[in-house]
Amino acid sequence: MSTPKGSVKRSMILDQALELFVQKGYAATSMEDIVKHTGVSKGSIYYHFSSKDDLFVSMVEKINREWVEEWSEIRRQFPEVGSRLMGASLHFVNSFQSPLTKVAEEFSMNMQDGYQEIHQRLIEISMVQIEVFTEIFREGMEQQVFTKADSSRLAVLFTSMLSGLTLYPQVFPKDGMHQHTQEAVAVLLEGIKKK
């Protein structure tokens, strides 16, 4: 079990490594670069992370945890299930503005065949966000606001659509992302509203 001091050091390493990954790219950043940038010994870094890949996945976990904590606070602003879906969607799309997004894309493109364990961890991490949407869809169905459907499947389809909006900045520029997200939610709501 890590101590509070160990947790602070671990968090600092993750934050500093993110700076390097954004600056140099994931592939171009070595563990030695991270040692120099953080001022933490190599042994200490390897105490917290078994490899650069483990450090990266831990970084994604940390940022995802922060996303969920932020959503827990933001959620209170949306008492009605339709507005909650809109709020969660905007929060989800905003997460793609993170500097980690570009690094994650590079990491994914360079993932080797032997990376099944890391790939599985990344899937598990993303399921936390999908669960937020599953809960909203389930609530809407229980309140008979939405038509009955498989809430988990609907959440996967919907988050895939939102993720897709962020992949084409030339078609969906970042400055119009909120408008596009609102339009996507409106279209979905129209389709799943109980009539």
PDB file of C-alpha atoms in Angstrom:
ATOM      1  CA  MET A   1       0.000   0.000   0.000  1.00  0.00           C
ATOM      2  CA  SER A   2       1.440   3.378  -0.931  1.00  0.00           C
ATOM      3  CA  THR A   3       1.997   6.103   1.596  1.00  0.00           C
ATOM      4  CA  PRO A   4       0.618   9.633   1.138  1.00  0.00           C
ATOM      5  CA  LYS A   5       4.175  10.762   0.349  1.00  0.00           C
ATOM      6  CA  GLY A   6       4.529   7.936  -2.182  1.00  0.00           C
ATOM      7  CA  SER A   7       1.200   8.873  -3.780  1.00  0.00           C
ATOM      8  CA  VAL A   8       2.320  12.487  -4.128  1.00  0.00           C
ATOM      9  CA  LYS A   9       5.602  11.402  -5.737  1.00  0.00           C
ATOM     10  CA  ARG A  10       3.782   9.006  -8.065  1.00  0.00           C
ATOM     11  CA  SER A  11       1.358  11.748  -9.106  1.00  0.00           C
ATOM     12  CA  MET A  12       4.228  14.188  -9.663  1.00  0.00           C
ATOM     13  CA  ILE A  13       6.026  11.653 -11.876  1.00  0.00           C
ATOM     14  CA  LEU A  14       2.850  11.192 -13.936  1.00  0.00           C
ATOM     15  CA  ASP A  15       2.359  14.956 -14.345  1.00  0.00           C
ATOM     16  CA  GLN A  16       5.993  15.547 -15.301  1.00  0.00           C
ATOM     17  CA  ALA A  17       6.034  12.600 -17.707  1.00  0.00           C
ATOM     18  CA  LEU A  18       2.902  13.956 -19.402  1.00  0.00           C
ATOM     19  CA  GLU A  19       4.737  17.237 -20.024  1.00  0.00           C
ATOM     20  CA  LEU A  20       7.563  15.311 -21.691  1.00  0.00           C
ATOM     21  CA  PHE A  21       5.255  13.095 -23.738  1.00  0.00           C
ATOM     22  CA  VAL A  22       3.423  16.176 -25.031  1.00  0.00           C
ATOM     23  CA  GLN A  23       6.686  17.987 -25.762  1.00  0.00           C
ATOM     24  CA  LYS A  24       8.681  15.137 -27.352  1.00  0.00           C
ATOM     25  CA  GLY A  25       6.100  12.498 -28.187  1.00  0.00           C
ATOM     26  CA  TYR A  26       5.678   9.134 -26.502  1.00  0.00           C
ATOM     27  CA  ALA A  27       8.152   7.194 -28.647  1.00  0.00           C
ATOM     28  CA  ALA A  28      10.877   9.851 -28.395  1.00  0.00           C
ATOM     29  CA  THR A  29      10.667  10.056 -24.588  1.00  0.00           C
ATOM     30  CA  SER A  30      12.888   7.605 -22.738  1.00  0.00           C
ATOM     31  CA  MET A  31      12.770   6.610 -19.088  1.00  0.00           C
ATOM     32  CA  GLU A  32      16.120   8.405 -18.764  1.00  0.00           C
ATOM     33  CA  ASP A  33      14.429  11.608 -20.020  1.00  0.00           C
ATOM     34  CA  ILE A  34      11.751  11.146 -17.362  1.00  0.00           C
ATOM     35  CA  VAL A  35      14.429  10.640 -14.676  1.00  0.00           C
ATOM     36  CA  LYS A  36      16.152  13.891 -15.705  1.00  0.00           C
ATOM     37  CA  HIS A  37      12.926  15.869 -16.049  1.00  0.00           C
ATOM     38  CA  THR A  38      11.453  14.778 -12.721  1.00  0.00           C
ATOM     39  CA  GLY A  39      14.651  14.804 -10.691  1.00  0.00           C
ATOM     40  CA  VAL A  40      13.547  11.449  -9.274  1.00  0.00           C
ATOM     41  CA  SER A  41      15.894   8.467  -9.274  1.00  0.00           C
ATOM     42  CA  LYS A  42      15.432   5.703 -11.822  1.00  0.00           C
ATOM     43  CA  GLY A  43      14.897   3.237  -8.960  1.00  0.00           C
ATOM     44  CA  SER A  44      12.104   5.364  -7.550  1.00  0.00           C
ATOM     45  CA  ILE A  45      10.391   5.603 -10.938  1.00  0.00           C
ATOM     46  CA  TYR A  46      10.655   1.832 -11.406  1.00  0.00           C
ATOM     47  CA  TYR A  47       9.314   1.355  -7.874  1.00  0.00           C
ATOM     48  CA  HIS A  48       6.089   3.071  -8.981  1.00  0.00           C
ATOM     49  CA  PHE A  49       5.962   1.906 -12.630  1.00  0.00           C
ATOM     50  CA  SER A  50       7.265  -1.309 -14.165  1.00  0.00           C
ATOM     51  CA  SER A  51       7.872   0.289 -17.579  1.00  0.00           C
ATOM     52  CA  LYS A  52       7.233   3.361 -19.705  1.00  0.00           C
ATOM     53  CA  ASP A  53       4.071   1.663 -20.979  1.00  0.00           C
ATOM     54  CA  ASP A  54       2.893   1.058 -17.407  1.00  0.00           C
ATOM     55  CA  LEU A  55       3.614   4.711 -16.594  1.00  0.00           C
ATOM     56  CA  PHE A  56       1.558   5.809 -19.610  1.00  0.00           C
ATOM     57  CA  VAL A  57      -1.410   3.581 -18.769  1.00  0.00           C
ATOM     58  CA  SER A  58      -1.253   4.807 -15.160  1.00  0.00           C
ATOM     59  CA  MET A  59      -1.351   8.355 -16.519  1.00  0.00           C
ATOM     60  CA  VAL A  60      -4.490   7.536 -18.511  1.00  0.00           C
ATOM     61  CA  GLU A  61      -6.033   5.983 -15.368  1.00  0.00           C
ATOM     62  CA  LYS A  62      -5.256   9.097 -13.327  1.00  0.00           C
ATOM     63  CA  ILE A  63      -6.739  11.459 -15.905  1.00  0.00           C
ATOM     64  CA  ASN A  64      -9.798   9.244 -16.261  1.00  0.00           C
ATOM     65  CA  ARG A  65     -10.280   9.213 -12.469  1.00  0.00           C
ATOM     66  CA  GLU A  66     -10.111  13.013 -12.512  1.00  0.00           C
ATOM     67  CA  TRP A  67     -12.708  13.046 -15.325  1.00  0.00           C
ATOM     68  CA  VAL A  68     -15.088  10.934 -13.227  1.00  0.00           C
ATOM     69  CA  GLU A  69     -14.533  13.134 -10.154  1.00  0.00           C
ATOM     70  CA  GLU A  70     -15.244  16.254 -12.227  1.00  0.00           C
ATOM     71  CA  TRP A  71     -18.368  14.607 -13.639  1.00  0.00           C
ATOM     72  CA  SER A  72     -19.582  13.810 -10.111  1.00  0.00           C
ATOM     73  CA  GLU A  73     -19.458  17.546  -9.371  1.00  0.00           C
ATOM     74  CA  ILE A  74     -20.872  18.705 -12.715  1.00  0.00           C
ATOM     75  CA  ARG A  75     -23.674  16.113 -12.638  1.00  0.00           C
ATOM     76  CA  ARG A  76     -25.521  18.034  -9.931  1.00  0.00           C
ATOM     77  CA  GLN A  77     -26.169  20.859 -12.394  1.00  0.00           C
ATOM     78  CA  PHE A  78     -28.352  18.552 -14.503  1.00  0.00           C
ATOM     79  CA  PRO A  79     -31.349  17.229 -12.555  1.00  0.00           C
ATOM     80  CA  GLU A  80     -33.289  16.157 -15.686  1.00  0.00           C
ATOM     81  CA  VAL A  81     -32.057  13.078 -17.558  1.00  0.00           C
ATOM     82  CA  GLY A  82     -32.036  14.748 -21.007  1.00  0.00           C
ATOM     83  CA  SER A  83     -29.976  17.683 -19.785  1.00  0.00           C
ATOM     84  CA  ARG A  84     -27.714  15.255 -17.906  1.00  0.00           C
ATOM     85  CA  LEU A  85     -27.024  13.451 -21.180  1.00  0.00           C
ATOM     86  CA  MET A  86     -26.111  16.805 -22.736  1.00  0.00           C
ATOM     87  CA  GLY A  87     -23.852  17.715 -19.801  1.00  0.00           C
ATOM     88  CA  ALA A  88     -22.085  14.347 -19.835  1.00  0.00           C
ATOM     89  CA  SER A  89     -21.632  14.578 -23.605  1.00  0.00           C
ATOM     90  CA  LEU A  90     -20.046  18.020 -23.418  1.00  0.00           C
ATOM     91  CA  HIS A  91     -17.816  16.873 -20.551  1.00  0.00           C
ATOM     92  CA  PHE A  92     -16.818  13.795 -22.586  1.00  0.00           C
ATOM     93  CA  VAL A  93     -15.974  15.830 -25.697  1.00  0.00           C
ATOM     94  CA  ASN A  94     -14.053  18.388 -23.611  1.00  0.00           C
ATOM     95  CA  SER A  95     -11.818  15.569 -22.375  1.00  0.00           C
ATOM     96  CA  PHE A  96     -10.488  15.247 -25.923  1.00  0.00           C
ATOM     97  CA  GLN A  97      -8.995  18.732 -25.539  1.00  0.00           C
ATOM     98  CA  SER A  98      -6.507  17.230 -23.055  1.00  0.00           C
ATOM     99  CA  PRO A  99      -2.848  17.204 -24.117  1.00  0.00           C
ATOM    100  CA  LEU A 100      -2.944  13.478 -23.370  1.00  0.00           C
ATOM    101  CA  THR A 101      -5.193  12.862 -26.395  1.00  0.00           C
ATOM    102  CA  LYS A 102      -2.448  13.384 -28.968  1.00  0.00           C
ATOM    103  CA  VAL A 103      -0.034  11.246 -26.933  1.00  0.00           C
ATOM    104  CA  ALA A 104      -2.678   8.509 -26.612  1.00  0.00           C
ATOM    105  CA  GLU A 105      -3.185   8.507 -30.381  1.00  0.00           C
ATOM    106  CA  GLU A 106       0.562   8.072 -30.912  1.00  0.00           C
ATOM    107  CA  PHE A 107       0.683   5.335 -28.274  1.00  0.00           C
ATOM    108  CA  SER A 108      -2.220   3.455 -29.889  1.00  0.00           C
ATOM    109  CA  MET A 109      -0.699   3.654 -33.353  1.00  0.00           C
ATOM    110  CA  ASN A 110       2.612   2.246 -32.084  1.00  0.00           C
ATOM    111  CA  MET A 111       1.119  -0.511 -29.922  1.00  0.00           C
ATOM    112  CA  GLN A 112       2.725  -3.851 -30.744  1.00  0.00           C
ATOM    113  CA  ASP A 113       0.988  -7.219 -31.071  1.00  0.00           C
ATOM    114  CA  GLY A 114       2.268  -8.298 -27.647  1.00  0.00           C
ATOM    115  CA  TYR A 115       0.432  -5.483 -25.917  1.00  0.00           C
ATOM    116  CA  GLN A 116      -2.791  -7.380 -25.137  1.00  0.00           C
ATOM    117  CA  GLU A 117      -2.508  -6.730 -21.391  1.00  0.00           C
ATOM    118  CA  ILE A 118      -2.022  -2.989 -21.899  1.00  0.00           C
ATOM    119  CA  HIS A 119      -4.789  -2.910 -24.487  1.00  0.00           C
ATOM    120  CA  GLN A 120      -7.094  -4.657 -21.992  1.00  0.00           C
ATOM    121  CA  ARG A 121      -6.228  -2.137 -19.259  1.00  0.00           C
ATOM    122  CA  LEU A 122      -7.009   0.742 -21.633  1.00  0.00           C
ATOM    123  CA  ILE A 123     -10.373  -0.822 -22.512  1.00  0.00           C
ATOM    124  CA  GLU A 124     -11.197  -1.196 -18.810  1.00  0.00           C
ATOM    125  CA  ILE A 125     -10.286   2.453 -18.231  1.00  0.00           C
ATOM    126  CA  SER A 126     -12.545   3.648 -21.053  1.00  0.00           C
ATOM    127  CA  MET A 127     -15.427   1.564 -19.703  1.00  0.00           C
ATOM    128  CA  VAL A 128     -15.644   3.917 -16.713  1.00  0.00           C
ATOM    129  CA  GLN A 129     -16.739   6.767 -18.990  1.00  0.00           C
ATOM    130  CA  ILE A 130     -19.075   4.482 -20.910  1.00  0.00           C
ATOM    131  CA  GLU A 131     -20.648   3.475 -17.591  1.00  0.00           C
ATOM    132  CA  VAL A 132     -21.557   7.138 -16.948  1.00  0.00           C
ATOM    133  CA  PHE A 133     -23.615   7.098 -20.152  1.00  0.00           C
ATOM    134  CA  THR A 134     -25.028   3.628 -19.428  1.00  0.00           C
ATOM    135  CA  GLU A 135     -26.342   4.953 -16.119  1.00  0.00           C
ATOM    136  CA  ILE A 136     -27.941   7.993 -17.791  1.00  0.00           C
ATOM    137  CA  PHE A 137     -29.647   5.835 -20.441  1.00  0.00           C
ATOM    138  CA  ARG A 138     -30.798   3.336 -17.793  1.00  0.00           C
ATOM    139  CA  GLU A 139     -32.247   6.166 -15.691  1.00  0.00           C
ATOM    140  CA  GLY A 140     -34.046   7.617 -18.696  1.00  0.00           C
ATOM    141  CA  MET A 141     -35.589   4.231 -19.433  1.00  0.00           C
ATOM    142  CA  GLU A 142     -36.600   3.693 -15.802  1.00  0.00           C
ATOM    143  CA  GLN A 143     -38.237   7.131 -15.775  1.00  0.00           C
ATOM    144  CA  GLN A 144     -39.936   6.188 -19.064  1.00  0.00           C
ATOM    145  CA  VAL A 145     -38.390   9.200 -20.788  1.00  0.00           C
ATOM    146  CA  PHE A 146     -36.422   6.981 -23.197  1.00  0.00           C
ATOM    147  CA  THR A 147     -37.628   3.921 -25.088  1.00  0.00           C
ATOM    148  CA  LYS A 148     -36.449   0.577 -23.742  1.00  0.00           C
ATOM    149  CA  ALA A 149     -33.147  -0.580 -25.214  1.00  0.00           C
ATOM    150  CA  ASP A 150     -29.859  -2.099 -24.092  1.00  0.00           C
ATOM    151  CA  SER A 151     -28.414   0.848 -22.139  1.00  0.00           C
ATOM    152  CA  SER A 152     -24.844  -0.508 -22.242  1.00  0.00           C
ATOM    153  CA  ARG A 153     -24.895  -0.984 -25.982  1.00  0.00           C
ATOM    154  CA  LEU A 154     -26.485   2.429 -26.495  1.00  0.00           C
ATOM    155  CA  ALA A 155     -23.716   3.981 -24.362  1.00  0.00           C
ATOM    156  CA  VAL A 156     -20.983   2.323 -26.454  1.00  0.00           C
ATOM    157  CA  LEU A 157     -22.597   3.451 -29.709  1.00  0.00           C
ATOM    158  CA  PHE A 158     -23.144   6.966 -28.418  1.00  0.00           C
ATOM    159  CA  THR A 159     -19.631   7.475 -27.017  1.00  0.00           C
ATOM    160  CA  SER A 160     -18.245   6.097 -30.282  1.00  0.00           C
ATOM    161  CA  MET A 161     -20.215   8.729 -32.162  1.00  0.00           C
ATOM    162  CA  LEU A 162     -18.979  11.490 -29.840  1.00  0.00           C
ATOM    163  CA  SER A 163     -15.396  10.241 -30.170  1.00  0.00           C
ATOM    164  CA  GLY A 164     -15.817  10.313 -33.933  1.00  0.00           C
ATOM    165  CA  LEU A 165     -16.711  14.008 -33.811  1.00  0.00           C
ATOM    166  CA  THR A 166     -13.293  14.725 -32.328  1.00  0.00           C
ATOM    167  CA  LEU A 167     -11.389  12.721 -34.951  1.00  0.00           C
ATOM    168  CA  TYR A 168     -12.200  15.000 -37.862  1.00  0.00           C
ATOM    169  CA  PRO A 169     -11.205  18.547 -36.851  1.00  0.00           C
ATOM    170  CA  GLN A 170     -11.311  19.706 -40.477  1.00  0.00           C
ATOM    171  CA  VAL A 171     -15.007  18.715 -40.656  1.00  0.00           C
ATOM    172  CA  PHE A 172     -15.875  19.454 -37.033  1.00  0.00           C
ATOM    173  CA  PRO A 173     -13.549  22.280 -35.925  1.00  0.00           C
ATOM    174  CA  LYS A 174     -12.779  22.435 -32.215  1.00  0.00           C
ATOM    175  CA  ASP A 175     -14.355  25.877 -31.861  1.00  0.00           C
ATOM    176  CA  GLY A 176     -17.666  24.394 -33.065  1.00  0.00           C
ATOM    177  CA  MET A 177     -17.354  21.146 -31.113  1.00  0.00           C
ATOM    178  CA  HIS A 178     -19.936  22.095 -28.474  1.00  0.00           C
ATOM    179  CA  GLN A 179     -22.481  22.973 -31.139  1.00  0.00           C
ATOM    180  CA  HIS A 180     -21.863  19.703 -32.990  1.00  0.00           C
ATOM    181  CA  THR A 181     -22.130  17.783 -29.723  1.00  0.00           C
ATOM    182  CA  GLN A 182     -25.404  19.497 -28.846  1.00  0.00           C
ATOM    183  CA  GLU A 183     -26.769  18.652 -32.290  1.00  0.00           C
ATOM    184  CA  ALA A 184     -25.683  15.011 -31.927  1.00  0.00           C
ATOM    185  CA  VAL A 185     -27.372  14.750 -28.517  1.00  0.00           C
ATOM    186  CA  ALA A 186     -30.550  16.381 -29.887  1.00  0.00           C
ATOM    187  CA  VAL A 187     -30.684  13.859 -32.750  1.00  0.00           C
ATOM    188  CA  LEU A 188     -30.153  10.954 -30.350  1.00  0.00           C
ATOM    189  CA  LEU A 189     -32.758  12.247 -27.891  1.00  0.00           C
ATOM    190  CA  GLU A 190     -35.287  12.587 -30.689  1.00  0.00           C
ATOM    191  CA  GLY A 191     -34.674   8.971 -31.633  1.00  0.00           C
ATOM    192  CA  ILE A 192     -34.866   7.475 -28.135  1.00  0.00           C
ATOM    193  CA  LYS A 193     -37.575   9.642 -26.560  1.00  0.00           C
ATOM    194  CA  LYS A 194     -40.552   7.614 -25.522  1.00  0.00           C
ATOM    195  CA  LYS A 195     -43.502   8.624 -27.661  1.00  0.00           C
TER     196      LYS A 195
END
